[in-house]
Amino acid sequence: MTNIDEVIREGSMEDLWNIWFTELYKKGAGLTLKIKKIIYSGQSDFQQIDVFENSVFGRVLVLYGSIMITEKDEFVYHEMISHVPLCVHPSPEKVLVIGGGDGGTVREVVKHPKVKEVLLVEIDKMVVDVCKRYFPEVSREFDNPKVRIRYDDGAKFIAETEERFDVIIVDSSDPTGPAEVLFQKTFHQHIYNKLNDDGIFVPQSESPFFNQDTIRKMYRNLKGIFPIVAPYIAFVPTYPSGLWSFAFCSKRYHPVKDIDRRYLKGIALSTKYYNQDIHKAAFMLPNFFKELIK
Ligand code: SPD
């Protein structure tokens, strides 16, 4: 006899069963996607991990009930968190990615010819394993010889490591659960200390519509540590409000005036969202966001 779980996994009753996934942003607002098929569901030591198929966005990775990536729109976030710092730093040889267990950020980082080594520090090995299996296009560079993966707590790693980096990217989930510490001042101070003298740091910094308290606090802390802090934005359809932000934090280079000549001359980067116009435009902020970080 077929039970309901088997029916859902097979996807055969898709049009008869009306099953929807909803991520609530606030009481009264959220995003709803119809589940065509449940692909994976499991509990790691750190969080609930789910993968399902949606007819519009393709496969969707959900951690602790929050959408992390969809096949259809992941490129926006991963290109913007990676190429903005990497097109400014003139010699980004050594790059650290904290979080990013799906592999999308690493995939973009290795597109840069000057990158010699990428270290990915991810706390949850199960996220990497699930993404290798169900998101091969996103995780395709994990076996690139330039990429090293270390399963560790990013905050503990950065506090203790003797290594130094040219660019550090924090591709975290939201500031609840294991990622909470990645939004705190002590962590950002350690990042500053582990960057080379002309290093650049970019963390994802949540939605200016829905996460205003987090943004206010985060930018106040970052401005107390880095001489140059500039938020930039991108449109990610499946993230809360669609308007997403990143913090460009730098010891020396300006986010727009110092875009590397090689890229201004049009060095070919194979991207679907990022280009030089987008790079500059991303730093143009709406008034309510400027107000938030005053
Ligand atoms: N609310 C969703 C925030 C997700 C930010 N990180 C996504 C990780 C993708 N590599």
mmCIF file of C-alpha atoms and ligand atoms in Angstrom:
data_model
loop_
_atom_site.group_PDB
_atom_site.id
_atom_site.type_symbol
_atom_site.label_atom_id
_atom_site.label_comp_id
_atom_site.label_asym_id
_atom_site.label_seq_id
_atom_site.Cartn_x
_atom_site.Cartn_y
_atom_site.Cartn_z
ATOM 1 C CA MET A 1 0.000 0.000 0.000
ATOM 2 C CA THR A 2 1.284 3.490 -0.843
ATOM 3 C CA ASN A 3 1.565 5.915 2.042
ATOM 4 C CA ILE A 4 1.318 9.673 1.696
ATOM 5 C CA ASP A 5 5.095 10.234 1.949
ATOM 6 C CA GLU A 6 5.718 7.914 -0.982
ATOM 7 C CA VAL A 7 3.063 9.644 -3.030
ATOM 8 C CA ILE A 8 4.665 13.039 -2.378
ATOM 9 C CA ARG A 9 8.179 11.765 -3.110
ATOM 10 C CA GLU A 10 7.044 10.254 -6.402
ATOM 11 C CA GLY A 11 5.370 13.512 -7.328
ATOM 12 C CA SER A 12 2.734 11.462 -9.092
ATOM 13 C CA MET A 13 -0.211 13.071 -7.343
ATOM 14 C CA GLU A 14 1.185 16.571 -7.839
ATOM 15 C CA ASP A 15 -2.016 18.066 -9.120
ATOM 16 C CA LEU A 16 -4.276 16.276 -6.703
ATOM 17 C CA TRP A 17 -2.365 17.087 -3.538
ATOM 18 C CA ASN A 18 -2.193 20.791 -2.978
ATOM 19 C CA ILE A 19 0.916 21.034 -0.808
ATOM 20 C CA TRP A 20 2.683 24.353 -0.394
ATOM 21 C CA PHE A 21 5.838 25.478 1.419
ATOM 22 C CA THR A 22 5.532 28.839 3.161
ATOM 23 C CA GLU A 23 8.380 30.863 4.639
ATOM 24 C CA LEU A 24 6.933 33.463 6.962
ATOM 25 C CA TYR A 25 8.924 36.694 7.094
ATOM 26 C CA LYS A 26 6.740 38.451 9.629
ATOM 27 C CA LYS A 27 3.342 37.567 10.982
ATOM 28 C CA GLY A 28 1.143 38.228 7.966
ATOM 29 C CA ALA A 29 3.753 38.149 5.160
ATOM 30 C CA GLY A 30 5.858 35.485 3.535
ATOM 31 C CA LEU A 31 6.626 33.562 0.355
ATOM 32 C CA THR A 32 4.703 30.473 -0.748
ATOM 33 C CA LEU A 33 5.938 27.916 -3.267
ATOM 34 C CA LYS A 34 4.027 24.858 -4.377
ATOM 35 C CA ILE A 35 5.847 21.600 -3.666
ATOM 36 C CA LYS A 36 5.974 19.512 -6.814
ATOM 37 C CA LYS A 37 8.106 16.843 -5.193
ATOM 38 C CA ILE A 38 9.964 16.409 -1.900
ATOM 39 C CA ILE A 39 13.514 15.426 -2.792
ATOM 40 C CA TYR A 40 15.266 15.245 0.585
ATOM 41 C CA SER A 41 14.443 15.836 4.194
ATOM 42 C CA GLY A 42 16.865 15.313 7.066
ATOM 43 C CA GLN A 43 18.155 16.636 10.354
ATOM 44 C CA SER A 44 21.867 17.381 10.789
ATOM 45 C CA ASP A 45 23.629 18.097 14.084
ATOM 46 C CA PHE A 46 22.882 21.776 13.452
ATOM 47 C CA GLN A 47 19.631 22.165 11.556
ATOM 48 C CA GLN A 48 16.720 20.772 9.563
ATOM 49 C CA ILE A 49 17.650 20.406 5.870
ATOM 50 C CA ASP A 50 14.995 20.095 3.149
ATOM 51 C CA VAL A 51 15.119 20.033 -0.618
ATOM 52 C CA PHE A 52 12.002 20.188 -2.775
ATOM 53 C CA GLU A 53 11.108 20.814 -6.387
ATOM 54 C CA ASN A 54 8.993 23.774 -7.507
ATOM 55 C CA SER A 55 7.780 24.171 -11.068
ATOM 56 C CA VAL A 56 8.909 27.835 -11.281
ATOM 57 C CA PHE A 57 12.150 27.993 -9.248
ATOM 58 C CA GLY A 58 13.404 24.412 -9.742
ATOM 59 C CA ARG A 59 15.059 22.722 -6.773
ATOM 60 C CA VAL A 60 14.890 24.670 -3.521
ATOM 61 C CA LEU A 61 17.242 24.249 -0.522
ATOM 62 C CA VAL A 62 15.620 25.099 2.799
ATOM 63 C CA LEU A 63 17.573 25.253 6.074
ATOM 64 C CA TYR A 64 15.638 25.521 9.365
ATOM 65 C CA GLY A 65 12.554 26.535 7.329
ATOM 66 C CA SER A 66 14.261 29.385 5.431
ATOM 67 C CA ILE A 67 15.022 29.343 1.685
ATOM 68 C CA MET A 68 18.782 29.367 1.062
ATOM 69 C CA ILE A 69 18.950 28.798 -2.680
ATOM 70 C CA THR A 70 16.764 27.940 -5.630
ATOM 71 C CA GLU A 71 18.143 26.692 -8.921
ATOM 72 C CA LYS A 72 16.474 29.544 -10.765
ATOM 73 C CA ASP A 73 17.786 32.590 -8.860
ATOM 74 C CA GLU A 74 20.867 31.502 -6.846
ATOM 75 C CA PHE A 75 23.189 33.090 -9.392
ATOM 76 C CA VAL A 76 22.253 36.637 -8.358
ATOM 77 C CA TYR A 77 23.323 36.260 -4.732
ATOM 78 C CA HIS A 78 26.439 34.181 -5.464
ATOM 79 C CA GLU A 79 27.711 36.460 -8.213
ATOM 80 C CA MET A 80 27.154 39.606 -6.173
ATOM 81 C CA ILE A 81 28.741 38.361 -2.953
ATOM 82 C CA SER A 82 31.827 37.200 -4.905
ATOM 83 C CA HIS A 83 32.525 39.426 -7.890
ATOM 84 C CA VAL A 84 32.108 42.778 -6.168
ATOM 85 C CA PRO A 85 35.106 42.279 -3.824
ATOM 86 C CA LEU A 86 37.078 40.195 -6.328
ATOM 87 C CA CYS A 87 36.805 42.804 -9.098
ATOM 88 C CA VAL A 88 38.136 45.469 -6.713
ATOM 89 C CA HIS A 89 41.051 43.672 -5.045
ATOM 90 C CA PRO A 90 43.989 43.850 -7.508
ATOM 91 C CA SER A 91 45.495 40.546 -6.398
ATOM 92 C CA PRO A 92 42.999 38.316 -4.567
ATOM 93 C CA GLU A 93 45.248 35.262 -4.322
ATOM 94 C CA LYS A 94 43.944 33.805 -1.088
ATOM 95 C CA VAL A 95 40.209 33.817 -0.417
ATOM 96 C CA LEU A 96 38.319 32.549 2.634
ATOM 97 C CA VAL A 97 34.615 31.703 2.418
ATOM 98 C CA ILE A 98 32.832 31.146 5.733
ATOM 99 C CA GLY A 99 29.506 29.326 5.345
ATOM 100 C CA GLY A 100 28.487 28.801 1.733
ATOM 101 C CA GLY A 101 28.132 25.033 2.064
ATOM 102 C CA ASP A 102 26.069 24.846 -1.131
ATOM 103 C CA GLY A 103 29.186 25.784 -3.142
ATOM 104 C CA GLY A 104 27.694 28.669 -5.143
ATOM 105 C CA THR A 105 30.118 31.273 -3.808
ATOM 106 C CA VAL A 106 33.140 29.025 -4.340
ATOM 107 C CA ARG A 107 31.947 28.406 -7.924
ATOM 108 C CA GLU A 108 32.055 32.157 -8.595
ATOM 109 C CA VAL A 109 35.327 32.820 -6.717
ATOM 110 C CA VAL A 110 37.326 30.331 -8.806
ATOM 111 C CA LYS A 111 36.330 32.178 -11.985
ATOM 112 C CA HIS A 112 38.933 34.827 -11.079
ATOM 113 C CA PRO A 113 42.298 34.017 -12.658
ATOM 114 C CA LYS A 114 44.323 35.625 -9.830
ATOM 115 C CA VAL A 115 42.751 33.404 -7.155
ATOM 116 C CA LYS A 116 45.237 30.700 -6.173
ATOM 117 C CA GLU A 117 43.505 29.221 -3.149
ATOM 118 C CA VAL A 118 39.970 29.193 -1.742
ATOM 119 C CA LEU A 119 39.341 27.877 1.750
ATOM 120 C CA LEU A 120 35.708 27.073 2.565
ATOM 121 C CA VAL A 121 34.937 26.803 6.279
ATOM 122 C CA GLU A 122 31.475 25.280 6.724
ATOM 123 C CA ILE A 123 30.091 24.061 10.031
ATOM 124 C CA ASP A 124 27.610 21.566 8.593
ATOM 125 C CA LYS A 125 29.048 18.757 6.431
ATOM 126 C CA MET A 126 25.557 17.497 5.712
ATOM 127 C CA VAL A 127 24.755 20.711 3.793
ATOM 128 C CA VAL A 128 27.786 20.115 1.548
ATOM 129 C CA ASP A 129 26.844 16.460 1.007
ATOM 130 C CA VAL A 130 23.207 17.254 0.227
ATOM 131 C CA CYS A 131 24.205 19.997 -2.234
ATOM 132 C CA LYS A 132 26.787 17.805 -3.970
ATOM 133 C CA ARG A 133 24.021 15.283 -4.547
ATOM 134 C CA TYR A 134 21.027 17.482 -5.376
ATOM 135 C CA PHE A 135 22.564 20.747 -6.669
ATOM 136 C CA PRO A 136 25.430 19.575 -8.925
ATOM 137 C CA GLU A 137 25.481 22.811 -10.922
ATOM 138 C CA VAL A 138 25.859 24.937 -7.772
ATOM 139 C CA SER A 139 28.433 22.712 -6.052
ATOM 140 C CA ARG A 140 30.389 21.826 -9.197
ATOM 141 C CA GLU A 141 33.709 23.437 -8.141
ATOM 142 C CA PHE A 142 34.129 21.616 -4.833
ATOM 143 C CA ASP A 143 36.603 19.294 -6.529
ATOM 144 C CA ASN A 144 38.599 22.136 -8.089
ATOM 145 C CA PRO A 145 42.245 21.718 -6.928
ATOM 146 C CA LYS A 146 42.274 25.362 -5.729
ATOM 147 C CA VAL A 147 39.463 24.610 -3.239
ATOM 148 C CA ARG A 148 40.001 23.304 0.295
ATOM 149 C CA ILE A 149 37.033 22.464 2.547
ATOM 150 C CA ARG A 150 37.283 22.494 6.321
ATOM 151 C CA TYR A 151 34.317 21.459 8.475
ATOM 152 C CA ASP A 152 34.523 23.798 11.421
ATOM 153 C CA ASP A 153 32.813 26.589 13.283
ATOM 154 C CA GLY A 154 33.668 29.748 11.297
ATOM 155 C CA ALA A 155 33.838 31.965 14.391
ATOM 156 C CA LYS A 156 36.194 29.588 16.191
ATOM 157 C CA PHE A 157 38.319 29.148 13.057
ATOM 158 C CA ILE A 158 38.798 32.868 12.455
ATOM 159 C CA ALA A 159 39.682 33.496 16.092
ATOM 160 C CA GLU A 160 42.359 30.796 16.094
ATOM 161 C CA THR A 161 43.847 30.635 12.586
ATOM 162 C CA GLU A 162 47.371 31.822 11.810
ATOM 163 C CA GLU A 163 46.466 32.177 8.126
ATOM 164 C CA ARG A 164 45.968 35.557 6.425
ATOM 165 C CA PHE A 165 43.628 36.296 3.516
ATOM 166 C CA ASP A 166 43.184 38.872 0.756
ATOM 167 C CA VAL A 167 39.403 38.543 0.606
ATOM 168 C CA ILE A 168 37.021 37.060 3.188
ATOM 169 C CA ILE A 169 33.389 36.362 2.268
ATOM 170 C CA VAL A 170 30.782 35.387 4.851
ATOM 171 C CA ASP A 171 28.040 33.537 3.002
ATOM 172 C CA SER A 172 25.923 32.820 6.038
ATOM 173 C CA SER A 173 22.339 31.970 6.738
ATOM 174 C CA ASP A 174 20.238 34.340 8.846
ATOM 175 C CA PRO A 175 21.315 35.429 12.349
ATOM 176 C CA THR A 176 19.492 32.654 14.163
ATOM 177 C CA GLY A 177 20.965 29.298 15.191
ATOM 178 C CA PRO A 178 24.514 28.466 14.120
ATOM 179 C CA ALA A 179 24.978 31.698 12.101
ATOM 180 C CA GLU A 180 24.078 34.129 14.893
ATOM 181 C CA VAL A 181 27.675 34.567 16.000
ATOM 182 C CA LEU A 182 28.673 35.539 12.440
ATOM 183 C CA PHE A 183 26.816 38.839 12.846
ATOM 184 C CA GLN A 184 28.615 39.909 16.004
ATOM 185 C CA LYS A 185 31.327 42.508 16.519
ATOM 186 C CA THR A 186 33.909 40.144 18.015
ATOM 187 C CA PHE A 187 33.704 37.968 14.910
ATOM 188 C CA HIS A 188 34.088 41.002 12.612
ATOM 189 C CA GLN A 189 37.109 42.193 14.593
ATOM 190 C CA HIS A 190 38.764 38.770 14.149
ATOM 191 C CA ILE A 191 38.043 38.969 10.410
ATOM 192 C CA TYR A 192 39.744 42.382 10.267
ATOM 193 C CA ASN A 193 42.778 40.960 12.077
ATOM 194 C CA LYS A 194 43.090 38.025 9.672
ATOM 195 C CA LEU A 195 42.930 40.120 6.495
ATOM 196 C CA ASN A 196 46.100 41.318 4.784
ATOM 197 C CA ASP A 197 46.785 45.083 4.901
ATOM 198 C CA ASP A 198 44.744 45.738 1.770
ATOM 199 C CA GLY A 199 42.119 43.080 2.457
ATOM 200 C CA ILE A 200 38.402 43.200 1.683
ATOM 201 C CA PHE A 201 35.584 41.596 3.679
ATOM 202 C CA VAL A 202 32.038 41.031 2.400
ATOM 203 C CA PRO A 203 29.298 39.452 4.534
ATOM 204 C CA GLN A 204 25.689 39.107 3.406
ATOM 205 C CA SER A 205 23.702 41.642 5.418
ATOM 206 C CA GLU A 206 20.042 40.599 5.134
ATOM 207 C CA SER A 207 16.973 42.446 3.859
ATOM 208 C CA PRO A 208 16.702 46.218 4.366
ATOM 209 C CA PHE A 209 12.906 45.768 4.457
ATOM 210 C CA PHE A 210 12.572 42.968 6.971
ATOM 211 C CA ASN A 211 15.800 42.934 9.017
ATOM 212 C CA GLN A 212 16.279 46.560 9.970
ATOM 213 C CA ASP A 213 17.461 45.961 13.545
ATOM 214 C CA THR A 214 20.093 43.489 12.355
ATOM 215 C CA ILE A 215 21.275 45.920 9.679
ATOM 216 C CA ARG A 216 21.475 48.915 12.031
ATOM 217 C CA LYS A 217 23.513 46.985 14.570
ATOM 218 C CA MET A 218 25.708 45.207 12.040
ATOM 219 C CA TYR A 219 26.741 48.384 10.179
ATOM 220 C CA ARG A 220 27.347 50.281 13.424
ATOM 221 C CA ASN A 221 29.760 47.526 14.453
ATOM 222 C CA LEU A 222 31.440 47.274 11.040
ATOM 223 C CA LYS A 223 31.979 51.045 10.859
ATOM 224 C CA GLY A 224 33.737 50.856 14.204
ATOM 225 C CA ILE A 225 36.246 48.383 12.740
ATOM 226 C CA PHE A 226 36.804 49.060 9.011
ATOM 227 C CA PRO A 227 37.813 52.442 7.514
ATOM 228 C CA ILE A 228 35.631 51.822 4.446
ATOM 229 C CA VAL A 229 32.144 50.311 4.827
ATOM 230 C CA ALA A 230 29.645 50.516 1.967
ATOM 231 C CA PRO A 231 26.400 48.551 1.661
ATOM 232 C CA TYR A 232 25.292 47.316 -1.725
ATOM 233 C CA ILE A 233 22.120 45.672 -2.948
ATOM 234 C CA ALA A 234 20.832 43.055 -5.360
ATOM 235 C CA PHE A 235 17.482 41.634 -6.359
ATOM 236 C CA VAL A 236 17.002 38.031 -5.175
ATOM 237 C CA PRO A 237 13.385 37.004 -5.884
ATOM 238 C CA THR A 238 13.129 34.234 -3.258
ATOM 239 C CA TYR A 239 14.702 36.132 -0.335
ATOM 240 C CA PRO A 240 12.513 38.175 2.010
ATOM 241 C CA SER A 241 11.231 41.256 0.103
ATOM 242 C CA GLY A 242 13.467 40.423 -2.889
ATOM 243 C CA LEU A 243 15.777 43.284 -1.901
ATOM 244 C CA TRP A 244 18.979 41.853 -0.413
ATOM 245 C CA SER A 245 22.098 43.536 0.903
ATOM 246 C CA PHE A 246 25.824 42.968 1.345
ATOM 247 C CA ALA A 247 28.456 44.969 3.254
ATOM 248 C CA PHE A 248 31.632 45.950 1.380
ATOM 249 C CA CYS A 249 34.237 46.420 4.138
ATOM 250 C CA SER A 250 37.738 47.356 3.153
ATOM 251 C CA LYS A 251 41.060 48.362 4.648
ATOM 252 C CA ARG A 252 42.214 50.312 1.578
ATOM 253 C CA TYR A 253 40.243 49.979 -1.649
ATOM 254 C CA HIS A 254 37.158 51.988 -2.563
ATOM 255 C CA PRO A 255 34.281 49.778 -3.813
ATOM 256 C CA VAL A 256 33.707 51.734 -7.024
ATOM 257 C CA LYS A 257 36.710 54.021 -7.669
ATOM 258 C CA ASP A 258 39.102 51.093 -7.321
ATOM 259 C CA ILE A 259 37.422 48.568 -9.613
ATOM 260 C CA ASP A 260 40.392 46.789 -11.124
ATOM 261 C CA ARG A 261 41.489 47.999 -14.579
ATOM 262 C CA ARG A 262 41.389 44.456 -15.937
ATOM 263 C CA TYR A 263 37.646 44.283 -15.365
ATOM 264 C CA LEU A 264 36.952 47.822 -16.533
ATOM 265 C CA LYS A 265 38.660 46.870 -19.775
ATOM 266 C CA GLY A 266 36.163 44.044 -20.005
ATOM 267 C CA ILE A 267 38.047 40.880 -18.965
ATOM 268 C CA ALA A 268 35.546 38.140 -19.650
ATOM 269 C CA LEU A 269 33.769 36.824 -16.558
ATOM 270 C CA SER A 270 30.992 34.450 -17.397
ATOM 271 C CA THR A 271 28.087 35.843 -15.342
ATOM 272 C CA LYS A 272 24.318 36.142 -15.623
ATOM 273 C CA TYR A 273 23.727 39.118 -13.276
ATOM 274 C CA TYR A 274 27.028 40.805 -12.497
ATOM 275 C CA ASN A 275 28.599 43.337 -14.856
ATOM 276 C CA GLN A 276 30.447 46.629 -14.404
ATOM 277 C CA ASP A 277 27.264 48.736 -14.575
ATOM 278 C CA ILE A 278 25.568 46.548 -11.969
ATOM 279 C CA HIS A 279 28.691 46.794 -9.777
ATOM 280 C CA LYS A 280 28.451 50.588 -9.682
ATOM 281 C CA ALA A 281 24.652 50.748 -9.510
ATOM 282 C CA ALA A 282 24.524 48.296 -6.584
ATOM 283 C CA PHE A 283 26.068 50.954 -4.326
ATOM 284 C CA MET A 284 23.264 53.455 -5.087
ATOM 285 C CA LEU A 285 20.924 53.079 -2.119
ATOM 286 C CA PRO A 286 17.293 54.048 -1.582
ATOM 287 C CA ASN A 287 16.805 56.773 1.045
ATOM 288 C CA PHE A 288 15.271 54.478 3.660
ATOM 289 C CA PHE A 289 18.367 52.255 3.556
ATOM 290 C CA LYS A 290 20.726 55.266 3.833
ATOM 291 C CA GLU A 291 18.696 56.388 6.822
ATOM 292 C CA LEU A 292 19.015 52.956 8.454
ATOM 293 C CA ILE A 293 22.799 53.010 8.511
ATOM 294 C CA LYS A 294 23.397 56.689 9.289
HETATM 295 N N1 SPD B 1 16.897 34.324 4.311
HETATM 296 C C1 SPD B 1 17.867 33.765 3.444
HETATM 297 C C2 SPD B 1 19.240 34.259 3.674
HETATM 298 C C3 SPD B 1 20.199 33.417 2.957
HETATM 299 C C4 SPD B 1 21.547 33.989 2.837
HETATM 300 N N2 SPD B 1 22.540 33.009 2.521
HETATM 301 C C5 SPD B 1 22.248 32.090 1.527
HETATM 302 C C6 SPD B 1 23.353 31.128 1.297
HETATM 303 C C7 SPD B 1 23.508 30.818 -0.137
HETATM 304 N N3 SPD B 1 24.804 30.335 -0.438
#
